Coordinates of C-alpha atoms and ligand atoms in Angstrom, one line a residue:
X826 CA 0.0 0.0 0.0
X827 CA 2.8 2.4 0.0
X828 CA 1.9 3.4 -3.4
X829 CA -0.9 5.0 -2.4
X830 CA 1.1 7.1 -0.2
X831 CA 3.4 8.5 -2.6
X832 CA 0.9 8.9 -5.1
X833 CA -0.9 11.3 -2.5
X834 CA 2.1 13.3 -2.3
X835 CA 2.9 13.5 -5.6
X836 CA -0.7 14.5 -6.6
X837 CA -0.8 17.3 -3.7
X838 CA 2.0 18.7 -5.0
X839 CA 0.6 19.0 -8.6
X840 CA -2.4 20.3 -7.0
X841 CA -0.4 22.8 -5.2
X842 CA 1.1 23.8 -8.4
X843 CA -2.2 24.2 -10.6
X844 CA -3.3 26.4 -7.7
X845 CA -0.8 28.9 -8.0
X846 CA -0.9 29.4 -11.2
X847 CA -4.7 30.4 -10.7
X848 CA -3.2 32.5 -8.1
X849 CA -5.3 30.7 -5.0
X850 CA -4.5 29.0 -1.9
X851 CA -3.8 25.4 -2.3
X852 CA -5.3 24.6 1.0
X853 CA -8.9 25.8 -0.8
X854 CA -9.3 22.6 -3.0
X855 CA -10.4 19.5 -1.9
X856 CA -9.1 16.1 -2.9
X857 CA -11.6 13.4 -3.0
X858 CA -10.0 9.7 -2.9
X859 CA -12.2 7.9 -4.9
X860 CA -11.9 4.3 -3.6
X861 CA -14.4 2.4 -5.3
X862 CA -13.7 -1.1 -6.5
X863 CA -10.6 -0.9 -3.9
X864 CA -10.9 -2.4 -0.2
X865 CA -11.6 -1.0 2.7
X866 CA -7.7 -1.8 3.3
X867 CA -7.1 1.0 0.8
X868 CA -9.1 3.3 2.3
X869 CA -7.7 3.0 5.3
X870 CA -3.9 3.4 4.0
X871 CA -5.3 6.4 2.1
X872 CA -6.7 8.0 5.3
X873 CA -3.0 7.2 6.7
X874 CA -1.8 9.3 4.0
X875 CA -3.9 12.1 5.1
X876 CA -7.0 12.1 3.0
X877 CA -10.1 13.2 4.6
X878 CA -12.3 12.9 1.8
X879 CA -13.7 9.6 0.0
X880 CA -15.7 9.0 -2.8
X881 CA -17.5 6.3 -3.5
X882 CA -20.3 5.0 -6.8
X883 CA -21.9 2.4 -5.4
X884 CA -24.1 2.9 -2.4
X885 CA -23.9 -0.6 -1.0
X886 CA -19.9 -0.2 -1.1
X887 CA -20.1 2.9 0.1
X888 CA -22.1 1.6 3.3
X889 CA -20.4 -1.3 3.8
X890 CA -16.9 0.1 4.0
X891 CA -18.7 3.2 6.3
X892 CA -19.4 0.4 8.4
X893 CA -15.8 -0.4 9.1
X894 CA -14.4 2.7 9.1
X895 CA -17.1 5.5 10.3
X896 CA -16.9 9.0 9.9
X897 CA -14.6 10.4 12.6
X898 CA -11.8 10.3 10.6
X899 CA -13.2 11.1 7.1
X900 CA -16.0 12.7 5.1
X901 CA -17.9 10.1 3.0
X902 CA -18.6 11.7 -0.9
X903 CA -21.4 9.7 -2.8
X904 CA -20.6 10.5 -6.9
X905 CA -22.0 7.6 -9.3
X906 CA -25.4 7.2 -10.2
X907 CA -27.8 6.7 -7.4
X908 CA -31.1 4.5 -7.9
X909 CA -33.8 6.2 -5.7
X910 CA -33.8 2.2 -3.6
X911 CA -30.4 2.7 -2.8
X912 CA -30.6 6.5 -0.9
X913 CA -31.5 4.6 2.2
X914 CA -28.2 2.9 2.5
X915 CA -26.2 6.5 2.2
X916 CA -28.1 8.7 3.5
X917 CA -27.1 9.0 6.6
X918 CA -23.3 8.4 5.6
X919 CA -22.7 10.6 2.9
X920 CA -21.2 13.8 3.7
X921 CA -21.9 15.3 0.6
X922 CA -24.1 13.6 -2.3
X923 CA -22.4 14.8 -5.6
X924 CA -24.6 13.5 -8.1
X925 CA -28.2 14.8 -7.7
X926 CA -28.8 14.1 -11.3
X927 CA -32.6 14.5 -11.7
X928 CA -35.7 16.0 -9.7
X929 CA -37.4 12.1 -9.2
X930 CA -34.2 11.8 -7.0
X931 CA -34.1 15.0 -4.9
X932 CA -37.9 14.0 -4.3
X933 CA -36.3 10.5 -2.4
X934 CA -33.7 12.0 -1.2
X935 CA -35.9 14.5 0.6
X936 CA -37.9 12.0 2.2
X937 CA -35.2 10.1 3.7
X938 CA -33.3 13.2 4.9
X939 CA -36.6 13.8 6.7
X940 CA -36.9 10.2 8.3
X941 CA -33.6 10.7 9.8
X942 CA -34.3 14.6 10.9
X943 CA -30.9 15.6 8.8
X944 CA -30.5 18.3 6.1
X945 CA -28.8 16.7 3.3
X946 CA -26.0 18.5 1.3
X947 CA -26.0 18.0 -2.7
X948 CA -23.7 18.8 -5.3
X949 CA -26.3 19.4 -8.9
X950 CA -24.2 17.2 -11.5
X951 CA -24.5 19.0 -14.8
X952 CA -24.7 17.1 -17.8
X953 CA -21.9 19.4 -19.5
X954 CA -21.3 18.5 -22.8
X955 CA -25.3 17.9 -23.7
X956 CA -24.5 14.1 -24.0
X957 CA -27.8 12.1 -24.4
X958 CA -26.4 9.0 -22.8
X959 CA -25.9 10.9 -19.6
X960 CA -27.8 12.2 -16.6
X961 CA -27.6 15.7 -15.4
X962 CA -29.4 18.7 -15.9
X963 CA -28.7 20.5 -19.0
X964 CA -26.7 24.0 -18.9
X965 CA -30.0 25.4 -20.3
X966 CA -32.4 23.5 -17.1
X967 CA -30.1 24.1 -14.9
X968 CA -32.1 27.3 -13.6
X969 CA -35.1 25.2 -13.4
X970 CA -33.8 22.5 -11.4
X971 CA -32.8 24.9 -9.2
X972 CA -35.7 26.7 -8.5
X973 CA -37.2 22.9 -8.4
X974 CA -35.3 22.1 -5.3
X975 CA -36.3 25.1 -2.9
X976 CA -39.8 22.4 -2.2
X977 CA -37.5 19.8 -0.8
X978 CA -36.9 21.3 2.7
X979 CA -34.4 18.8 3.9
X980 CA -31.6 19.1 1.2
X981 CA -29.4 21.8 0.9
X982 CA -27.9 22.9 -3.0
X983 CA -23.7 22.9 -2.3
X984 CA -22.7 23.8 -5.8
X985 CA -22.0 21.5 -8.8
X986 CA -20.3 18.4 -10.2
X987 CA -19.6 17.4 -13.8
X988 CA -17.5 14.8 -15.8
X989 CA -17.5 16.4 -18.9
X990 CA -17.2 14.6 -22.4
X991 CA -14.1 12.4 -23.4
X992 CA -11.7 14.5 -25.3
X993 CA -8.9 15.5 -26.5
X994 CA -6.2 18.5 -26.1
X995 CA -7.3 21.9 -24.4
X996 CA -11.1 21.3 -25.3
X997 CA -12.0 20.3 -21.9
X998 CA -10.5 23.3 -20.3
X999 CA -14.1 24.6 -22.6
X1000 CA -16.4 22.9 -20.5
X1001 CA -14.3 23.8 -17.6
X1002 CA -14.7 27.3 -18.3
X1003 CA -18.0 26.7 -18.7
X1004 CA -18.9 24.8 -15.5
X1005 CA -16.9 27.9 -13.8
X1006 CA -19.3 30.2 -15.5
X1007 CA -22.6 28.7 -14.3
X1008 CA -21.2 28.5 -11.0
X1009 CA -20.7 32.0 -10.3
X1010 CA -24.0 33.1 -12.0
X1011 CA -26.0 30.3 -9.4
X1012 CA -23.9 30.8 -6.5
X1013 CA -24.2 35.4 -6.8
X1014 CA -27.9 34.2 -6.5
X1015 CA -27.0 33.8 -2.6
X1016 CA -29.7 31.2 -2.2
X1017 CA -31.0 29.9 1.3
X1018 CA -31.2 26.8 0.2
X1019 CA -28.2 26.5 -2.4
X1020 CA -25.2 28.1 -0.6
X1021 CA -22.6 27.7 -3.2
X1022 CA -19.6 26.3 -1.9
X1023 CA -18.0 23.4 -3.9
X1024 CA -17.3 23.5 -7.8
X1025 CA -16.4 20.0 -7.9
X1026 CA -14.3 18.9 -11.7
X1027 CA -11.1 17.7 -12.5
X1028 CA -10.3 13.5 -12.1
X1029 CA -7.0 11.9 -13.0
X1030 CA -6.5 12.8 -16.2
X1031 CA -7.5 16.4 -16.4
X1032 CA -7.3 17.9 -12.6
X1033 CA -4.9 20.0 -13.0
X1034 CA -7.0 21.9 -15.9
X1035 CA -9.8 21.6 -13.5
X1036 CA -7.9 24.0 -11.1
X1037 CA -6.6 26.4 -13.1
X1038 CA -10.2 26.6 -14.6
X1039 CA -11.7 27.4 -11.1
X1040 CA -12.1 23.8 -9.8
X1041 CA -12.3 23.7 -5.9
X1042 CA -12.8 19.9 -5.6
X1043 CA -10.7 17.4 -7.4
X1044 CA -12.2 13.6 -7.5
X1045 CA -8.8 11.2 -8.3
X1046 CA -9.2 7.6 -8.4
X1047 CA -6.6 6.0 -10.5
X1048 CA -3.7 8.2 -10.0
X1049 CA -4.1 7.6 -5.9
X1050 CA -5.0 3.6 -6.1
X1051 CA -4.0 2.3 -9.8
X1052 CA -5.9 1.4 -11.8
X1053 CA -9.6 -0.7 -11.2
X1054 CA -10.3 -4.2 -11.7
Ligands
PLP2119 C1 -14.5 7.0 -11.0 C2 -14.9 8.4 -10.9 C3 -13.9 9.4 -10.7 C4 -12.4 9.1 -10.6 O1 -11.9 8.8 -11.9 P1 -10.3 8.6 -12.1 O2 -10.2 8.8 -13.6 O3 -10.0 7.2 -11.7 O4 -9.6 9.5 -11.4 C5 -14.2 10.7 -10.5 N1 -15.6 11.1 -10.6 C6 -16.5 10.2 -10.8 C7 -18.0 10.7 -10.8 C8 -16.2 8.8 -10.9 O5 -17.2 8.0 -11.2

């Protein structure tokens, strides 16, 4: 597991780099550890390493390994697609739920925040790039979702998450840009229910653009714990 250790390093310090050349504090973006498909095992050597944020996609992974290892030590991230059966298992767990990807969902996700008497933070995904295979709401419904959620008492609008489309050379830093943009336009809104905190883009292959685009939450799998199974 030393691997994962110096991969942590390694991808701090690239992170420290990509902040400065967007001229902020490295200390204001967050790395998320996604572990999924790896043990609990690495999660642990991860948290040894310093990491206090996880992310996980599946939500009976995600509550098993929360079994083990709690949440004293670390702040659980749910990011893959979530099947409205499956919110019971996280939601009690997940610090932050990063991929509120339709209104059928928040409804759910509502409810169960209720039956535990918690207010549940979100993250909006956006569906970036328009791509018809994928969930999100759309650049242009994104003000609509919005407004959508203020009915849901018990969840709380964080900011945004995207993956945007496969491609190649600077292009992404487009949808970057992009993502940065509809940020700043929701979160000036100043919101009760959607305090704008976390712009969350940028995985292994492109966080650094994610940064110097305006990330402020990086979600690295591969480059921390090698590659999945
Ligand atoms: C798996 C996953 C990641 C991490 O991807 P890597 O390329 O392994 O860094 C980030 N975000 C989401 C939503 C994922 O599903």
């Amino acid at each position: 597991m030393d691997h994962i250790k110096e991969n942590i390093s390694e991808i701090k310090l690239r992170m420290e780099d990509a902040a400065a050349k967007r001229g902020i504090d490295p200390g204001d973006v967050t790395l998320i550890a996604v572990s999924k498909y790896f043990p609990v095992e690495a999660c642990k050597a991860a948290i040894d390493a310093g990491i206090k944020y996880l992310g996980e996609n599946r939500a009976q992974e995600m509550s098993s390994k929360f079994e083990v290892i709690g949440n004293k030590e670390v702040f659980w991230n749910f990011i893959g697609q979530l099947q409205k059966n499956k919110v019971k298992y996280i939601i009690d767990k997940a610090w932050l739920i990063q991929s509120l990807d339709r209104l059928e969902l928040a409804e759910t996700i509502n409810e169960q925040a209720k039956k535990h008497g918690i207010i549940s933070d979100v993250l909006i995904e956006v569906n970036i790039g328009d791509e018809i295979q994928k969930g999100g709401a759309t650049p242009s419904s994104l003000d609509n979702f919005i407004k959508e959620i203020e009915q849901y008492e018990n969840i709380r609008i964080k900011g945004l998450m995207a993956i945007p489309p496969v491609c190649s050379g600077n292009k992404v830093r487009d949808y970057f840009k992009q993502m940065k943009d509809l940020y700043e336009e929701q979160k000036a809104k100043e919101l009760s229910y959607a305090p704008f905190t976390y712009l969350s883009m940028g995985m292994s292959s492109d966080f650094e653009e994610a940064i110097e685009e305006g990330s402020n939450m990086v979600r690295v799998g591969t480059a921390i714990f090698g590659k999945r199974a």
